[in-house]
Short mmCIF file of C-alpha atoms in Angstrom, two decimals:
data_model
loop_
_atom_site.label_atom_id
_atom_site.label_comp_id
_atom_site.label_asym_id
_atom_site.label_seq_id
_atom_site.Cartn_x
_atom_site.Cartn_y
_atom_site.Cartn_z
CA MET A 541 10.11 9.76 -38.27
CA ILE A 542 9.16 9.40 -34.73
CA ASP A 543 11.77 9.82 -31.72
CA LYS A 544 10.26 11.46 -28.15
CA ARG A 545 13.64 11.83 -26.68
CA VAL A 546 14.40 15.34 -25.52
CA ALA A 547 17.98 16.09 -25.28
CA THR A 548 17.63 17.60 -21.69
CA LEU A 549 16.20 17.53 -17.96
CA ALA A 550 14.66 21.71 -18.78
CA ASP A 551 13.23 19.73 -22.49
CA ALA A 552 11.54 17.15 -20.64
CA VAL A 553 9.25 19.89 -18.64
CA ALA A 554 9.08 22.52 -20.79
CA GLY A 555 5.37 24.05 -21.25
CA ILE A 556 3.93 22.54 -17.53
CA SER A 557 2.05 25.62 -16.65
CA ASP A 558 0.93 27.24 -13.08
CA GLY A 559 -1.60 24.87 -11.57
CA ALA A 560 -1.22 22.05 -13.22
CA THR A 561 -2.31 18.05 -12.21
CA VAL A 562 1.33 16.21 -11.84
CA LEU A 563 1.26 12.57 -11.33
CA ILE A 564 4.18 11.33 -9.96
CA GLY A 565 5.77 8.12 -9.52
CA GLY A 566 7.44 6.67 -6.45
CA PHE A 567 6.88 4.04 -4.07
CA GLY A 568 8.66 4.78 -0.62
CA ASP A 569 12.58 5.75 -2.92
CA SER A 570 11.44 2.70 -5.22
CA GLY A 571 10.35 4.51 -8.83
CA VAL A 572 10.36 7.89 -7.85
CA PRO A 573 12.01 9.91 -11.17
CA VAL A 574 13.92 12.27 -8.62
CA GLU A 575 15.97 14.12 -12.17
CA LEU A 576 12.46 15.01 -13.74
CA VAL A 577 11.48 16.54 -10.09
CA HIS A 578 13.82 18.54 -10.13
CA ALA A 579 14.48 19.51 -13.48
CA LEU A 580 9.82 20.80 -12.50
CA LEU A 581 11.55 22.50 -9.52
CA ASP A 582 14.03 24.60 -11.57
CA GLN A 583 11.14 24.99 -14.35
CA GLY A 584 9.18 27.08 -11.22
CA ALA A 585 5.60 25.93 -12.13
CA ARG A 586 3.51 26.79 -9.16
CA ASP A 587 0.44 26.66 -6.85
CA LEU A 588 0.08 22.61 -8.68
CA THR A 589 -1.92 19.28 -7.62
CA VAL A 590 0.67 16.79 -7.48
CA VAL A 591 -0.34 12.95 -7.34
CA THR A 592 2.07 10.17 -5.64
CA ASN A 593 1.66 7.60 -3.04
CA ASN A 594 3.59 9.23 -0.40
CA ALA A 595 4.66 13.58 -0.19
CA GLY A 596 8.00 12.78 -0.02
CA ALA A 597 10.84 12.53 2.34
CA GLY A 598 14.34 14.50 3.61
CA GLU A 599 14.92 17.32 1.28
CA SER A 600 14.41 16.09 -2.28
CA ASP A 601 12.26 15.23 -4.89
CA VAL A 602 8.20 16.25 -4.14
CA ALA A 603 9.15 16.81 -0.27
CA ALA A 604 11.95 19.88 -2.18
CA LEU A 605 9.00 20.96 -4.48
CA ILE A 606 6.42 20.83 -1.02
CA ARG A 607 9.45 22.74 0.70
CA GLU A 608 9.49 25.37 -2.44
CA ARG A 609 5.87 26.23 -1.44
CA ARG A 610 4.74 25.02 -4.72
CA VAL A 611 2.39 22.28 -4.36
CA ARG A 612 -1.08 23.48 -3.46
CA THR A 613 -2.75 20.28 -3.03
CA VAL A 614 -1.31 16.93 -2.99
CA VAL A 615 -3.65 13.50 -3.85
CA CYS A 616 -2.39 10.32 -1.61
CA SER A 617 -2.58 7.01 -0.26
CA TYR A 618 0.48 7.64 2.59
CA PRO A 619 2.20 10.94 3.47
CA ARG A 620 3.45 9.81 6.39
CA SER A 621 6.66 8.70 6.26
CA MET A 622 10.16 8.54 8.06
CA GLY A 623 11.24 12.11 6.59
CA SER A 624 8.48 14.12 5.13
CA ILE A 625 9.01 16.39 7.79
CA TRP A 626 7.97 18.89 5.18
CA PHE A 627 4.87 18.13 4.39
CA GLU A 628 3.73 17.34 8.02
CA GLU A 629 4.63 20.45 8.98
CA LEU A 630 3.15 22.65 6.20
CA TRP A 631 -0.46 20.36 6.88
CA ARG A 632 0.07 20.96 10.69
CA ALA A 633 0.52 25.23 9.35
CA GLY A 634 -3.01 24.63 7.06
CA GLU A 635 -1.06 25.54 4.43
CA ILE A 636 -0.88 22.54 2.28
CA GLY A 637 -4.09 20.06 0.92
CA LEU A 638 -4.06 16.41 1.25
CA GLU A 639 -6.89 13.92 -0.17
CA LEU A 640 -5.85 10.79 1.42
CA VAL A 641 -7.08 7.79 -1.19
CA PRO A 642 -6.73 4.29 0.05
CA GLN A 643 -4.02 2.83 -2.61
CA GLY A 644 -6.02 0.74 -4.66
CA THR A 645 -8.22 3.76 -5.84
CA LEU A 646 -5.33 6.07 -6.40
CA SER A 647 -4.04 3.74 -8.87
CA GLU A 648 -7.82 2.46 -10.48
CA ARG A 649 -8.74 6.02 -10.29
CA MET A 650 -5.23 6.40 -12.97
CA ARG A 651 -6.23 3.22 -14.62
CA ALA A 652 -9.87 4.93 -15.49
CA ALA A 653 -8.72 8.48 -16.57
CA GLY A 654 -6.15 6.68 -19.25
CA ALA A 655 -8.64 4.02 -20.10
CA GLY A 656 -11.41 6.32 -20.59
CA LEU A 657 -14.04 5.56 -18.30
CA GLY A 658 -15.86 8.21 -16.04
CA GLY A 659 -15.51 6.35 -12.57
CA PHE A 660 -16.04 2.63 -10.85
CA PHE A 661 -17.30 1.44 -7.47
CA THR A 662 -15.18 0.13 -5.34
CA PRO A 663 -15.58 -1.81 -1.77
CA THR A 664 -12.88 -0.48 -0.84
CA GLY A 665 -13.70 2.62 1.44
CA ALA A 666 -17.42 1.40 2.13
CA ASP A 667 -18.43 2.23 6.20
CA THR A 668 -15.25 4.65 6.70
CA LEU A 669 -14.29 8.12 6.58
CA LEU A 670 -13.01 8.29 3.20
CA ALA A 671 -16.33 7.07 2.07
CA GLU A 672 -17.71 10.37 3.29
CA GLY A 673 -20.00 12.70 0.89
CA LYS A 674 -19.45 9.67 -1.70
CA GLU A 675 -22.33 7.74 -3.47
CA VAL A 676 -22.54 4.33 -2.23
CA ARG A 677 -24.56 1.44 -3.94
CA THR A 678 -24.74 -1.46 -2.77
CA ILE A 679 -24.16 -4.70 -5.15
CA GLY A 680 -23.72 -7.99 -4.81
CA GLY A 681 -24.90 -7.65 -1.13
CA ARG A 682 -22.08 -5.36 -0.12
CA PRO A 683 -21.35 -1.30 -0.70
CA HIS A 684 -19.37 -0.20 -3.35
CA VAL A 685 -18.54 3.61 -3.02
CA PHE A 686 -17.67 5.39 -5.91
CA GLU A 687 -14.76 7.14 -7.57
CA HIS A 688 -13.80 9.49 -9.62
CA PRO A 689 -11.43 9.36 -12.28
CA LEU A 690 -8.38 10.57 -11.32
CA PRO A 691 -6.13 12.78 -15.03
CA GLY A 692 -3.45 14.33 -15.06
CA ASP A 693 -2.35 17.06 -16.90
CA VAL A 694 2.09 15.71 -16.41
CA ALA A 695 2.88 12.44 -15.50
CA LEU A 696 6.99 12.12 -14.81
CA VAL A 697 8.03 8.16 -14.91
CA LYS A 698 11.08 6.84 -14.11
CA ALA A 699 11.41 3.68 -16.13
CA HIS A 700 14.77 1.82 -17.37
CA ARG A 701 15.48 1.42 -20.84
CA ALA A 702 13.37 3.71 -23.64
CA ASP A 703 13.45 3.46 -28.02
CA ARG A 704 13.02 6.71 -29.83
CA TRP A 705 8.76 5.53 -30.67
CA GLY A 706 8.78 5.27 -26.42
CA ASN A 707 9.02 2.57 -26.17
CA LEU A 708 9.58 1.42 -22.06
CA VAL A 709 10.12 -1.26 -19.73
CA TYR A 710 11.11 -0.38 -16.14
CA ARG A 711 13.31 -2.62 -14.01
CA LYS A 712 12.24 -4.36 -11.13
CA ALA A 713 9.20 -3.04 -8.09
CA ALA A 714 10.19 0.54 -9.46
CA ARG A 715 7.77 -0.30 -12.27
CA ASN A 716 4.30 0.62 -9.28
CA TYR A 717 2.89 3.36 -10.29
CA GLY A 718 4.86 4.04 -13.63
CA PRO A 719 2.94 2.12 -16.51
CA THR A 720 -0.71 2.93 -15.03
CA MET A 721 -0.05 6.77 -14.63
CA ALA A 722 1.65 6.73 -17.99
CA THR A 723 -2.45 6.56 -19.12
CA ALA A 724 -3.76 9.40 -17.87
CA ALA A 725 -1.86 12.40 -18.57
CA THR A 726 -2.32 14.88 -20.51
CA LEU A 727 1.77 14.79 -21.18
CA THR A 728 3.67 11.60 -20.21
CA VAL A 729 7.31 12.68 -19.42
CA VAL A 730 9.60 9.54 -18.59
CA GLN A 731 13.48 9.71 -17.59
CA VAL A 732 14.56 6.51 -18.60
CA GLU A 733 18.90 5.45 -17.46
CA GLU A 734 19.28 4.28 -21.40
CA PHE A 735 18.29 4.78 -24.83
CA VAL A 736 17.82 1.77 -27.23
CA GLU A 737 18.46 1.76 -30.82
CA LEU A 738 14.18 0.63 -32.29
CA GLY A 739 14.17 -2.88 -32.07
CA ASP A 740 16.36 -3.27 -29.26
CA LEU A 741 12.95 -3.78 -27.21
CA ASP A 742 11.83 -7.20 -26.99
CA PRO A 743 8.14 -6.47 -28.01
CA GLU A 744 6.96 -8.93 -25.87
CA ALA A 745 8.82 -7.53 -22.39
CA VAL A 746 7.78 -3.89 -22.88
CA VAL A 747 5.10 -2.43 -20.27
CA THR A 748 3.69 0.42 -21.46
CA PRO A 749 3.84 0.92 -25.43
CA GLY A 750 5.13 4.47 -27.19
CA ILE A 751 1.76 5.02 -27.82
CA PHE A 752 1.21 6.38 -23.63
CA VAL A 753 4.78 8.66 -24.12
CA ASP A 754 5.20 11.56 -25.38
CA ARG A 755 8.64 13.13 -23.90
CA VAL A 756 11.90 10.55 -22.47
CA ALA A 757 15.31 11.83 -21.11
CA GLU A 758 17.97 9.53 -19.94
CA VAL A 759 19.58 10.19 -15.99
CA ALA A 760 22.81 8.54 -15.77
CA ALA A 761 21.63 5.57 -13.08
CA SER A 762 22.71 6.62 -9.33
CA MET B 1023 -3.24 -16.13 35.85
CA ILE B 1024 -2.42 -13.48 32.50
CA ARG B 1025 0.34 -15.00 30.85
CA PRO B 1026 0.36 -13.34 27.12
CA ILE B 1027 2.87 -15.42 24.83
CA SER B 1028 5.49 -14.08 22.44
CA ASP B 1029 5.29 -12.95 19.29
CA VAL B 1030 6.67 -14.92 17.85
CA ALA B 1031 5.25 -17.73 19.49
CA MET B 1032 1.65 -15.29 17.84
CA ALA B 1033 3.54 -15.98 14.34
CA ARG B 1034 3.90 -19.21 14.23
CA ARG B 1035 0.10 -19.72 15.03
CA VAL B 1036 -1.01 -17.88 11.79
CA ALA B 1037 1.48 -19.87 10.29
CA ARG B 1038 0.19 -23.06 11.61
CA ASP B 1039 -2.97 -21.72 9.39
CA ILE B 1040 -1.60 -20.93 5.92
CA PRO B 1041 -1.51 -23.57 3.89
CA ASP B 1042 1.57 -24.97 0.99
CA GLY B 1043 0.52 -22.46 -2.04
CA ALA B 1044 -1.53 -20.50 -0.58
CA TYR B 1045 -0.78 -16.58 -2.32
CA VAL B 1046 -0.25 -14.73 1.17
CA ASN B 1047 0.51 -9.91 1.69
CA LEU B 1048 2.01 -9.86 5.51
CA GLY B 1049 0.42 -6.64 6.57
CA ILE B 1050 3.06 -3.96 8.36
CA GLY B 1051 4.68 -4.70 11.44
CA MET B 1052 3.85 -7.70 13.39
CA PRO B 1053 2.40 -10.02 10.56
CA ILE B 1054 6.59 -9.79 9.04
CA LEU B 1055 7.23 -12.08 11.50
CA VAL B 1056 4.86 -14.42 10.36
CA GLY B 1057 6.69 -14.46 7.25
CA ASP B 1058 10.60 -15.21 9.41
CA VAL B 1059 8.48 -18.56 11.19
CA VAL B 1060 6.64 -20.67 8.10
CA GLY B 1061 8.66 -23.61 7.60
CA PRO B 1062 10.55 -25.17 4.29
CA ASP B 1063 8.24 -27.46 3.71
CA LYS B 1064 6.13 -25.36 2.33
CA GLU B 1065 5.95 -23.93 -0.47
CA ILE B 1066 3.93 -19.59 0.02
CA VAL B 1067 3.74 -16.98 -2.28
CA TYR B 1068 4.31 -13.73 -0.84
CA HIS B 1069 3.16 -10.31 -3.10
CA SER B 1070 3.85 -6.86 -1.33
CA GLU B 1071 1.22 -3.99 -2.68
CA ASN B 1072 4.31 -2.01 -4.62
CA GLY B 1073 4.10 -4.97 -7.22
CA ILE B 1074 5.17 -7.72 -6.50
CA LEU B 1075 4.61 -11.75 -6.67
CA GLY B 1076 6.96 -14.13 -4.81
CA MET B 1077 8.82 -11.76 -2.37
CA GLY B 1078 12.16 -13.19 -0.74
CA PRO B 1079 13.93 -12.49 2.54
CA ALA B 1080 15.94 -9.57 3.74
CA PRO B 1081 19.44 -9.86 1.37
CA ALA B 1082 22.82 -9.87 2.79
CA PRO B 1083 24.28 -6.60 3.96
CA GLY B 1084 25.52 -5.51 0.77
CA GLU B 1085 23.22 -6.52 -1.54
CA GLU B 1086 20.08 -4.41 -1.48
CA ASP B 1087 18.59 -2.89 -4.67
CA ARG B 1088 16.90 0.72 -3.55
CA GLU B 1089 14.50 -0.88 -6.41
CA LEU B 1090 13.05 -4.39 -4.60
CA ILE B 1091 11.59 -3.02 -1.42
CA ASN B 1092 8.69 -3.91 0.73
CA ALA B 1093 5.65 -2.61 1.15
CA GLY B 1094 7.39 -1.06 4.83
CA LYS B 1095 10.16 0.56 2.04
CA GLN B 1096 12.41 -2.25 3.76
CA PRO B 1097 14.86 -3.66 1.30
CA VAL B 1098 13.62 -7.13 0.08
CA THR B 1099 14.62 -9.86 -2.60
CA LEU B 1100 12.79 -11.86 -5.77
CA LEU B 1101 12.79 -15.60 -5.61
CA PRO B 1102 13.26 -17.80 -8.43
CA GLY B 1103 9.27 -17.86 -10.05
CA GLY B 1104 8.37 -14.29 -8.90
CA SER B 1105 7.24 -11.46 -10.53
CA TYR B 1106 6.88 -7.87 -11.23
CA PHE B 1107 3.16 -6.05 -11.83
CA HIS B 1108 2.65 -2.24 -12.40
CA HIS B 1109 0.49 -1.15 -9.12
CA THR B 1110 -3.10 -1.48 -10.35
CA ASP B 1111 -2.57 -5.24 -10.73
CA ALA B 1112 -1.38 -5.64 -8.13
CA PHE B 1113 -4.46 -3.91 -5.81
CA VAL B 1114 -6.58 -6.35 -8.74
CA MET B 1115 -4.65 -9.25 -7.01
CA MET B 1116 -5.95 -8.03 -3.48
CA ARG B 1117 -9.53 -6.27 -3.88
CA GLY B 1118 -10.26 -8.72 -6.15
CA GLY B 1119 -9.78 -11.69 -4.25
CA HIS B 1120 -6.34 -13.37 -5.61
CA ILE B 1121 -5.11 -12.81 -2.67
CA ASP B 1122 -6.07 -16.31 -0.01
CA ILE B 1123 -4.50 -14.76 2.87
CA SER B 1124 -4.36 -11.26 4.03
CA VAL B 1125 -2.50 -10.36 7.54
CA LEU B 1126 -3.35 -7.28 8.99
CA GLY B 1127 -2.17 -5.40 12.35
CA ALA B 1128 -5.01 -4.19 14.37
CA PHE B 1129 -5.95 -1.06 16.26
CA GLN B 1130 -9.30 -3.20 17.21
CA VAL B 1131 -11.70 -5.79 16.09
CA SER B 1132 -15.06 -5.25 16.83
CA GLU B 1133 -17.18 -8.81 17.78
CA SER B 1134 -18.55 -8.01 14.01
CA GLY B 1135 -15.18 -7.96 12.43
CA ASP B 1136 -14.64 -4.74 11.87
CA LEU B 1137 -11.23 -3.69 11.83
CA ALA B 1138 -9.58 -0.09 13.00
CA ASN B 1139 -5.80 -0.25 11.61
CA TRP B 1140 -5.44 2.52 10.11
CA ILE B 1141 -5.88 5.48 12.46
CA THR B 1142 -5.78 6.60 16.03
CA ASP B 1143 -5.85 10.86 16.29
CA LEU B 1144 -6.77 13.78 13.46
CA ALA B 1145 -5.94 15.86 15.03
CA THR B 1146 -2.17 16.75 14.84
CA MET B 1147 -0.45 13.76 12.59
CA PRO B 1148 -1.84 14.31 8.60
CA PRO B 1149 -4.23 10.56 8.09
CA ALA B 1150 -2.77 8.25 6.19
CA VAL B 1151 -4.01 5.05 4.91
CA GLY B 1152 -2.05 3.40 2.32
CA GLY B 1153 -3.04 -0.06 1.39
CA ALA B 1154 -4.96 -1.39 4.24
CA MET B 1155 -8.29 -0.73 2.84
CA ASP B 1156 -8.02 -2.39 -0.09
CA LEU B 1157 -6.69 -5.12 1.88
CA ALA B 1158 -8.96 -5.46 4.01
CA VAL B 1159 -11.81 -5.87 1.83
CA GLY B 1160 -9.80 -7.93 -0.80
CA ALA B 1161 -7.93 -11.26 0.34
CA LYS B 1162 -10.12 -15.05 0.53
CA ARG B 1163 -9.66 -14.42 4.13
CA VAL B 1164 -7.94 -11.75 6.20
CA LEU B 1165 -6.57 -12.79 9.37
CA VAL B 1166 -5.89 -9.86 12.66
CA MET B 1167 -2.43 -10.52 14.65
CA THR B 1168 -2.91 -7.99 17.38
CA THR B 1169 -1.92 -8.41 21.41
CA HIS B 1170 -5.49 -8.65 23.30
CA THR B 1171 -5.17 -5.13 24.65
CA THR B 1172 -3.26 -1.55 24.56
CA ARG B 1173 0.27 -1.22 25.99
CA ASP B 1174 -1.79 0.28 28.53
CA GLY B 1175 -4.86 -2.59 28.75
CA ARG B 1176 -6.98 -1.60 27.48
CA PRO B 1177 -9.03 -4.04 25.04
CA LYS B 1178 -8.85 -3.81 21.71
CA LEU B 1179 -11.30 -6.29 21.41
CA LEU B 1180 -14.55 -4.64 21.15
CA PRO B 1181 -18.62 -4.69 21.13
CA ARG B 1182 -17.79 -1.69 18.63
CA CYS B 1183 -14.97 0.30 17.10
CA THR B 1184 -13.89 3.17 18.39
CA TYR B 1185 -11.08 4.38 16.62
CA PRO B 1186 -12.09 5.19 12.49
CA LEU B 1187 -12.35 1.99 10.54
CA THR B 1188 -10.68 0.66 7.84
CA ALA B 1189 -13.13 -1.68 7.11
CA ALA B 1190 -16.61 -2.82 8.45
CA ARG B 1191 -17.45 -7.35 8.67
CA VAL B 1192 -13.97 -8.20 6.84
CA VAL B 1193 -12.03 -10.36 9.64
CA ASP B 1194 -12.10 -14.32 10.23
CA ARG B 1195 -10.06 -14.92 12.73
CA VAL B 1196 -8.29 -12.90 15.28
CA TYR B 1197 -4.33 -14.17 17.48
CA THR B 1198 -3.77 -12.19 19.96
CA ASP B 1199 -0.77 -12.85 22.40
CA LEU B 1200 -3.69 -15.03 24.81
CA ALA B 1201 -5.88 -16.44 22.79
CA VAL B 1202 -7.46 -17.33 18.59
CA LEU B 1203 -10.60 -16.09 18.40
CA ASP B 1204 -12.98 -16.80 15.27
CA VAL B 1205 -15.72 -13.88 13.82
CA GLY B 1206 -18.45 -15.41 14.17
CA PRO B 1207 -22.15 -14.78 12.63
CA ALA B 1208 -23.10 -14.34 16.92
CA GLY B 1209 -20.11 -12.59 17.72
CA LEU B 1210 -16.47 -13.58 19.12
CA VAL B 1211 -16.05 -17.71 19.51
CA VAL B 1212 -12.41 -18.66 20.84
CA ARG B 1213 -10.53 -21.63 19.71
CA GLU B 1214 -7.44 -21.54 22.09
CA MET B 1215 -6.16 -19.81 24.91
CA ALA B 1216 -2.63 -19.70 26.26
CA PRO B 1217 -1.42 -22.03 29.00
CA GLY B 1218 -3.05 -21.13 32.49
CA LEU B 1219 -4.85 -18.10 31.89
CA THR B 1220 -8.56 -18.73 32.80
CA ARG B 1221 -12.28 -17.99 30.57
CA ALA B 1222 -13.21 -15.78 33.17
CA GLU B 1223 -9.55 -13.76 33.25
CA LEU B 1224 -10.17 -13.64 29.06
CA GLN B 1225 -13.17 -12.13 29.21
CA SER B 1226 -11.68 -9.32 31.86
CA VAL B 1227 -9.73 -8.21 29.59
CA THR B 1228 -11.72 -7.90 26.60
CA ALA B 1229 -14.86 -5.74 25.90
CA ALA B 1230 -16.38 -7.77 23.19
CA ARG B 1231 -18.74 -11.12 25.25
CA LEU B 1232 -17.18 -14.09 24.64
CA THR B 1233 -18.23 -17.66 23.42
CA PHE B 1234 -15.93 -20.45 24.14
CA ALA B 1235 -16.09 -23.72 21.81
CA ASP B 1236 -16.56 -27.49 22.17
CA ASP B 1237 -13.43 -27.89 22.66
CA VAL B 1238 -10.51 -25.37 23.12
CA GLY B 1239 -7.72 -25.84 22.91
CA GLU B 1240 -4.20 -25.05 24.79
CA LEU B 1241 -2.12 -22.33 22.85
CA ASP B 1242 1.33 -23.39 22.31
CA PRO B 1243 3.95 -20.82 24.51
CA HIS B 1244 6.93 -22.00 21.91
#
């Protein structure tokens, strides 16, 4: 029998090792798997490479991981948000690395990893600082930059509902990076607001099929 | 006399160039104003990089939903016919040329249509790019909306950008508080000017060399 549900958040993040690359969903406050990130904070893994759109804000979730010196490098598109004080402080002190990636390239690099591709050429970033050191090829008369796939050891994703096979539906724009990250990690861990019975999710509406999901924890809606 | 038109008048002028039925992405900052002044006679589908098509205006106070925000992380609504999708698809729409019009702010625009709108200071703040590079390379038409000069009066329209580029040779038309200019094969062509402004005055606040259309129109200051 397949049952990807786990009883606790601690079970959900068990076994994540030091030095892991962790893909964390979310865009601003929307779709951030806050409780899973806090469980990772409690779990203790350090020296992490965190791939996420923003670099956290305030004292919660990703910002807390950074504050506690658990993150070696952030790979993101927009580390400067209202209240991203911890990232900015450590960045100025030279205590955290930053790989800045244009947002669409960030998402597509993870898609490439999940799709088993060796990378892709994109016009995004051509002729800019973010193309420095990268292979450039002219395709259709336009310069394109080669971008490598970006796989994760772990993905932490927030969805709305799941069944025990790990099929997922999301809520509104909280979906953002979730479906792509779920495909791109060796271990995909999801938090949902509600478990439902197998068969209760409309198969026409399932966004992430359970094949991409390894563990699901239920977290009461905040 | 140099008398700039207001931000809202600029937004109205941009809105006039957005046809009924267009798929449009409005950049953060001044471009957002355009959405407020497009008349009800046009059906425009607004795209947001975090996975929304058919984005509506801000919700009534108390109706905000943290899972429904725009690229600037502000609460928005979804119109009937709207849809949600994941991040990779949001950028497929942008990079893949499916968005008809992208309206972007700018620090600088060059006479060959280069755009600089993501960073001015590489030393003291962590760099952040978000979706700017994808929007600039992908949309069918890239419109820039900006004040004609910086706050301290320095030209923003230049022979060559001095700030790091967002993308090269992408801007189609520039709307400023003094003029509407097209990026042509031989540089910037003035299409419209603010009332009372002379050609010499406009050139005096523009570092790029201007040419003037045969029938330069007058910008509506209201």
